[in-house]
Short mmCIF file of C-alpha atoms and ligand atoms in Angstrom, two decimals:
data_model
loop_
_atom_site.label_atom_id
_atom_site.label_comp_id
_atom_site.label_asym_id
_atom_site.label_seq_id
_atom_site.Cartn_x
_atom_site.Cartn_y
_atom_site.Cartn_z
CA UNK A 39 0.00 0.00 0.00
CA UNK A 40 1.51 3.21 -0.85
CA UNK A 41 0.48 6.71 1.31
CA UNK A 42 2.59 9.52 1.33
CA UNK A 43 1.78 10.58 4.55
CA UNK A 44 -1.25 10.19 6.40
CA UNK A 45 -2.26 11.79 10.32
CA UNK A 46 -3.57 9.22 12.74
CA UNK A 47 -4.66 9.84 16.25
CA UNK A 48 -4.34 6.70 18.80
CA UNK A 49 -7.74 6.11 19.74
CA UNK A 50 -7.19 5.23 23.16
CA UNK A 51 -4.07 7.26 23.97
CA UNK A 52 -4.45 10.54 21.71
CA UNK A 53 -0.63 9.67 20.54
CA UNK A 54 -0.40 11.95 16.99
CA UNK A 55 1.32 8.89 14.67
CA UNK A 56 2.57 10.50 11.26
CA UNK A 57 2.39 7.41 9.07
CA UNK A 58 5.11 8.35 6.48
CA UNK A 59 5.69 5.68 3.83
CA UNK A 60 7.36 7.12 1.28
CA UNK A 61 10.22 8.08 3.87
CA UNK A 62 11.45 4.54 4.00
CA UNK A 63 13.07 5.23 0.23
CA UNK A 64 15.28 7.87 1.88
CA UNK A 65 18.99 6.76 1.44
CA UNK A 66 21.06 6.50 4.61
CA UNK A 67 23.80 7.54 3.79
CA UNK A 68 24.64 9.51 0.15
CA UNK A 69 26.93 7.39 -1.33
CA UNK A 70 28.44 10.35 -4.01
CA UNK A 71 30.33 12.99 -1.62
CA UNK A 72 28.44 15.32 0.78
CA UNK A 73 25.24 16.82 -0.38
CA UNK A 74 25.59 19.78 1.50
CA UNK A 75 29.73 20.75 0.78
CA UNK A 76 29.67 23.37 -1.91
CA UNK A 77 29.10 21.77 -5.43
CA UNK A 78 27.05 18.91 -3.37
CA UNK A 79 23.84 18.06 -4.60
CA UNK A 80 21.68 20.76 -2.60
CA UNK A 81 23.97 23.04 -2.30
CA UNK A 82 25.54 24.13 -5.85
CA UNK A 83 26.83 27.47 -5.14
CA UNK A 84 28.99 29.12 -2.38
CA UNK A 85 27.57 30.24 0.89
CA UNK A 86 27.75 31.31 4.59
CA UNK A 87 24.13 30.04 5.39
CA UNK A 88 21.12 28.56 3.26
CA UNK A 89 18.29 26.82 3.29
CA UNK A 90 16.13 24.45 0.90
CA UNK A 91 12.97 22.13 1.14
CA UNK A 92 13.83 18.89 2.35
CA UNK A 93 13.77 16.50 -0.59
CA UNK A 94 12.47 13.51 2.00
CA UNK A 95 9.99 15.53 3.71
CA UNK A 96 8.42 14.19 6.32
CA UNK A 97 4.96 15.90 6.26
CA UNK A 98 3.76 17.15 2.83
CA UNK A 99 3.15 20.56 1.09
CA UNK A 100 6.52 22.29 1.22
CA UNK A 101 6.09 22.14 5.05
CA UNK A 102 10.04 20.36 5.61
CA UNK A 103 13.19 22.44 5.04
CA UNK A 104 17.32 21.94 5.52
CA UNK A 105 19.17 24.95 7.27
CA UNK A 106 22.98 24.67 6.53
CA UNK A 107 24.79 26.41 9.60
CA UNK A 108 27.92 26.92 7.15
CA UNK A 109 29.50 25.58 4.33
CA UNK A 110 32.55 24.30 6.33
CA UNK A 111 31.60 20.13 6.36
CA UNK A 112 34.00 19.82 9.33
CA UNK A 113 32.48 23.24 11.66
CA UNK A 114 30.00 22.34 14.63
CA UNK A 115 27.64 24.76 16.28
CA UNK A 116 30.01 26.42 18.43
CA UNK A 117 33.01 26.51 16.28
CA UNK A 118 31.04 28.92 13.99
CA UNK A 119 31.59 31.56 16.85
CA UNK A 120 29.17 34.33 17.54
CA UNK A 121 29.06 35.91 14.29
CA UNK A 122 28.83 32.66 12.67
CA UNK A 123 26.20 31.23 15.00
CA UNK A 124 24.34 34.94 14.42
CA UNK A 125 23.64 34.07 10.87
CA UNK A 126 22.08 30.81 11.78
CA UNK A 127 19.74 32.35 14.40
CA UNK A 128 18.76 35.47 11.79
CA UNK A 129 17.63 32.48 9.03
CA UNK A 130 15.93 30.67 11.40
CA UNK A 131 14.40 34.06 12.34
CA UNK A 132 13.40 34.80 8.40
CA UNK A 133 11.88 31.33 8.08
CA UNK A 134 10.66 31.12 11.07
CA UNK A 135 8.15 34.41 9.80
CA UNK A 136 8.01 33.39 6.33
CA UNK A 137 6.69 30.07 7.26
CA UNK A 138 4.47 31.42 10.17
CA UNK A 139 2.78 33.98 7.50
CA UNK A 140 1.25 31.09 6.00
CA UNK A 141 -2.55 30.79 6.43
CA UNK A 142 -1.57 26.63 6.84
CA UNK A 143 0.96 27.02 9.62
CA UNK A 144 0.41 27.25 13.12
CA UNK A 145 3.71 26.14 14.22
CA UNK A 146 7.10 26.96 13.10
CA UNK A 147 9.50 23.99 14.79
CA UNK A 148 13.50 24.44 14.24
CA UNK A 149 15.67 21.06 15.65
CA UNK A 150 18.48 19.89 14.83
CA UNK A 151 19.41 16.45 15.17
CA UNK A 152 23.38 15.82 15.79
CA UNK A 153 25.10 12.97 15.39
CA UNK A 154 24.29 8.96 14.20
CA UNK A 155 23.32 8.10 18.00
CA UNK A 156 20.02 10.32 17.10
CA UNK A 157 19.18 9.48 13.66
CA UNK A 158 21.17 12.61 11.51
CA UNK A 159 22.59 10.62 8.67
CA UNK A 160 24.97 13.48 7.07
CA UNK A 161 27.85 15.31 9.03
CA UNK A 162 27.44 18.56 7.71
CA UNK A 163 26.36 20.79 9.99
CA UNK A 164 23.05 21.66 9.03
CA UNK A 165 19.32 21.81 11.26
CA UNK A 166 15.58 20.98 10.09
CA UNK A 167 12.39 23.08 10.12
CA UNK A 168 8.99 21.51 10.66
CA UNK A 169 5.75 23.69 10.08
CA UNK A 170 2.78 22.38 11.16
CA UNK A 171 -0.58 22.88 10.50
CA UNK A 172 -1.38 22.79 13.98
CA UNK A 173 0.31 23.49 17.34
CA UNK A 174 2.02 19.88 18.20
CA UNK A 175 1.13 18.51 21.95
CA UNK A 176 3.85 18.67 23.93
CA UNK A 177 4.37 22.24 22.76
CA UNK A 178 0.61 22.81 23.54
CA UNK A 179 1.17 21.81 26.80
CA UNK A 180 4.66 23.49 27.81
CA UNK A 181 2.55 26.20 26.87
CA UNK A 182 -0.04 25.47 28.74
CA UNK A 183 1.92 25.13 31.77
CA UNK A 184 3.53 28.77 31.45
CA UNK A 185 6.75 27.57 31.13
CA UNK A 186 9.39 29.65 32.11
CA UNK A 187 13.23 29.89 33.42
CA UNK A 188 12.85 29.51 37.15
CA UNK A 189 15.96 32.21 37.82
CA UNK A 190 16.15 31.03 41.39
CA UNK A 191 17.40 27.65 40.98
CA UNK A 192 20.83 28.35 41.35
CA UNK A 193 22.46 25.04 41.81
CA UNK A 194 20.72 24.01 38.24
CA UNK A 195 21.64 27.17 36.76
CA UNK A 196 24.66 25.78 34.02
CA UNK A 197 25.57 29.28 32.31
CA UNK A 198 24.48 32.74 33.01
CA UNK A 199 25.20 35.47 30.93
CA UNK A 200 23.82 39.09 31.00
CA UNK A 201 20.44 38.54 29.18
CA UNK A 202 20.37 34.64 28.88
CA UNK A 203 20.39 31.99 30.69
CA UNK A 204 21.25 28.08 30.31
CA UNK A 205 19.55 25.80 33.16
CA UNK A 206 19.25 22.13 33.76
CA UNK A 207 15.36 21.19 33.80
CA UNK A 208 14.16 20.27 37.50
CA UNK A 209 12.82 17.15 36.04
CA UNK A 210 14.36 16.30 33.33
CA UNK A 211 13.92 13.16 31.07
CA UNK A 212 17.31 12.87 29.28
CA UNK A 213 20.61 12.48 30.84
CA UNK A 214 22.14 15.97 29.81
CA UNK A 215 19.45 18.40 29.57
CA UNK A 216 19.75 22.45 29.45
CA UNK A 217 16.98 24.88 28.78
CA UNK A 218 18.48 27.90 27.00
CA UNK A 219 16.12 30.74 27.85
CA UNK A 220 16.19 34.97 27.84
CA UNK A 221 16.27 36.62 31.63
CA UNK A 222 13.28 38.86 29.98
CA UNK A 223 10.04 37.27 27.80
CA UNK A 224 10.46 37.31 24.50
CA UNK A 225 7.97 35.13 22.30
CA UNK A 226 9.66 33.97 19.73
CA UNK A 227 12.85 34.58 17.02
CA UNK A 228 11.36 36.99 14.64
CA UNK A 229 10.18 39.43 17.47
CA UNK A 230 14.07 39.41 19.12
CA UNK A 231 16.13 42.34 18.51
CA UNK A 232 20.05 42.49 17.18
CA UNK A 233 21.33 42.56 20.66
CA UNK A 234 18.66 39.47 21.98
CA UNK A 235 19.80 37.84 18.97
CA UNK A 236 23.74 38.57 19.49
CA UNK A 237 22.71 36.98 23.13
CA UNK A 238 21.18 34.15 21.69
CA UNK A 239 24.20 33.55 19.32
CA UNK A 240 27.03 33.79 22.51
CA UNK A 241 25.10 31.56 25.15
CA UNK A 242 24.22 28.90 22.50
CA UNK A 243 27.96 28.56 21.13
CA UNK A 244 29.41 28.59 24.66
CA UNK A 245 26.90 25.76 25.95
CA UNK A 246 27.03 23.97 23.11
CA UNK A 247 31.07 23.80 23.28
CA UNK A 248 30.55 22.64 26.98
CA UNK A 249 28.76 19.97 26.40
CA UNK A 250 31.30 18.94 23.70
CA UNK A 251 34.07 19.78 26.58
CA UNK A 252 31.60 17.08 29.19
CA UNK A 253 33.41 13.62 27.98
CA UNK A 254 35.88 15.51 25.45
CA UNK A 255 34.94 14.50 22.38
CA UNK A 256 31.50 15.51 20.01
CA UNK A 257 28.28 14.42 22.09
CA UNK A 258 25.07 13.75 20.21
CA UNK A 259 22.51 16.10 21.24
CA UNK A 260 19.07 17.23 20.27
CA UNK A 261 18.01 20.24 19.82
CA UNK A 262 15.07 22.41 19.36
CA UNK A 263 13.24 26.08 19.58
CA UNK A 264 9.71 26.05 21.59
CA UNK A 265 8.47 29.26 20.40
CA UNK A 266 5.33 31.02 19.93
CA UNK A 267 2.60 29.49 17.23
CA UNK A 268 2.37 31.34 14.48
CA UNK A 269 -1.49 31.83 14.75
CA UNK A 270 -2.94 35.11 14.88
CA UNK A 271 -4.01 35.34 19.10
CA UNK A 272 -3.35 34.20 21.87
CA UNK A 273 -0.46 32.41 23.32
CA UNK A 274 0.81 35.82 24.32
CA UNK A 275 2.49 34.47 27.30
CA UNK A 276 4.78 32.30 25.13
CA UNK A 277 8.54 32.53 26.69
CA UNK A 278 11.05 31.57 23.78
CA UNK A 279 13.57 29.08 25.13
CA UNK A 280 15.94 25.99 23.36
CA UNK A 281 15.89 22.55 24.64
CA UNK A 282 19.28 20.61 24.23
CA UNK A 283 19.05 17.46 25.35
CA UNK A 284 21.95 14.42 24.93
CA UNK A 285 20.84 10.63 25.27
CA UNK A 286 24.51 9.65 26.66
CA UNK A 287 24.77 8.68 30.38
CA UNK A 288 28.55 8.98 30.17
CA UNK A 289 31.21 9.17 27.74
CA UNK A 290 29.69 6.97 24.49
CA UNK A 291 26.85 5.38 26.44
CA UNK A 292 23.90 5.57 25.34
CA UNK A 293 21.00 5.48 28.06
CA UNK A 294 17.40 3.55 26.30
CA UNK A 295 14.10 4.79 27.17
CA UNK A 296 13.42 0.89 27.62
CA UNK A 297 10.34 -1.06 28.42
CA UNK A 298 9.07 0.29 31.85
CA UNK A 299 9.58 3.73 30.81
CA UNK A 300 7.62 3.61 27.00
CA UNK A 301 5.08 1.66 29.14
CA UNK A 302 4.58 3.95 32.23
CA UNK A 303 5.81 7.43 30.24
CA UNK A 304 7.52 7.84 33.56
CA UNK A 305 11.42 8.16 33.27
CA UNK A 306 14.42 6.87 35.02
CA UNK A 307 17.29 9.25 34.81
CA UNK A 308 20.32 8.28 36.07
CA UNK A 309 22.28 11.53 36.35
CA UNK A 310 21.47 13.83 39.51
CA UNK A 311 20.20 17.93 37.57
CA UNK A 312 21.96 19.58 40.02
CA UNK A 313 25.41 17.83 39.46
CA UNK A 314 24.58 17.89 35.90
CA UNK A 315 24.65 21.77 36.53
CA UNK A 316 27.57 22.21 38.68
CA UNK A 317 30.15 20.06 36.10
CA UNK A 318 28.54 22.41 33.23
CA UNK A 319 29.24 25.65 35.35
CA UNK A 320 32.87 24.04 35.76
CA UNK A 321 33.67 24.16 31.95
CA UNK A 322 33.19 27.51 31.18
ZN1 ZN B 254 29.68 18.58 3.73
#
């Protein structure tokens, strides 16, 4: 049976299940040379960032696009420094309100996933954007529950800087887990200003080399932007922040979300927030 794509809703649970077919044809790994170098099949010409629809998308109507942090195949997040990192956050910032000007999108979700351990099958440094045509659950309910930085947990507090801040999560369900968050609400990217953005660009490089500094060599990490949907009211309490989260328990182990914890959706996490905190504070 071939569907493209099809939206199911678990009957008993709720659980949105994007049945994706087609995506099974994607190759694993190119097997000519990097698609994203310069010359590479999606990226032709020279640049310093760009973005293009994701030729395996994984929900249809031009509703999947690439982000390519730089053309350097070798560069990670935080070795494009501030101005580097800058450019990233300004396109995700232009697509972010391109995308979110469409009458079909209520959510505009940037992520990046980093490294084999977490399913990115090229190198290149690049992110993903999602927009949905609705606002996905577990943002619905972060929202919701009025998330924001809680700036008087100290001991989980990982980085401060003047405007941002990087925390562990009190409860957190992976491993290595930082919220990235400004001191001051701001709802999402295209509403931040140069100097929120040039914030934005120095916290994010310097946590994201920390975590590369935790077991000294590249971690695999998730990331992704909870920001304001793109609808036209409401949500006006939205508070922008970044989730990174890493699935490794210690240096190239991997911790499973295993039987009791898909069963239960209650999670066993083996390393303590607060030290988690206190050996990121260290390796600044
Ligand atoms: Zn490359």
């Amino acid at each position: 049976m071939q569907r493209s794509h099809e939206t199911r809703v678990d009957p008993a649970l709720g659980t949105v299940v994007h049945v994706v077919g087609t995506r099974q044809k994607r190759p694993n790994l190119p097997s000519t040379g990097c698609p994203f170098c310069v010359g590479g099949l999606e990226a032709p010409d020279p640049y310093d960032v760009y973005w293009f629809p994701n030729r395996w998308p994984a929900i249809p109507d031009d509703r999947c696009e690439v982000v390519l942090y730089t053309s350097d195949h070798d560069a990670t997040f935080f070795s494009l420094g501030v101005a580097g990192a800058r450019k990233v956050i300004d396109l995700w910032a232009d697509r972010t309100e391109a995308l979110g000007k469409r009458e079909d999108v209520d959510y505009v979700l940037v992520f990046e996933n980093r490294g084999p351990e977490v399913g990115a099958t090229i190198a290149h440094p690049h992110g993903q954007i999602y927009a949905y045509d609705h606002v996905p659950t577990r943002q619905k309910r972060r929202l919701a529950g009025g998330w924001k930085p809680d700036l008087e947990a100290v001991d989980r507090i990982a980085v401060d800087h003047d405007a941002w801040i990087a925390a562990v999560p009190f409860a957190p369900t992976f491993p290595l887990a930082v919220e990235v968050a400004p001191k001051q609400r701001i709802a999402d990217l295209p509403s931040m200003s140069d100097a929120d953005r040039q914030g934005l660009a120095a916290m994010l490089v310097d946590v994201l080399a920390r975590f590369d500094r935790l077991y000294e060599q590249p971690i695999p990490y998730m990331m992704w932007l909870n920001q304001r949907p793109t609808v036209r009211e409401g949500y006006d309490d939205a508070w922008f922040n970044i989730e990174i989260v890493s699935p490794w328990r210690s240096a190239g182990v991997q911790r499973f979300i295993a039987a009791a914890e898909v069963a239960s959706e209650e999670y066993f996490n083996p390393l303590v927030p607060e030290d988690v905190a206190a050996r990121l504070r260290e390796l600044g």
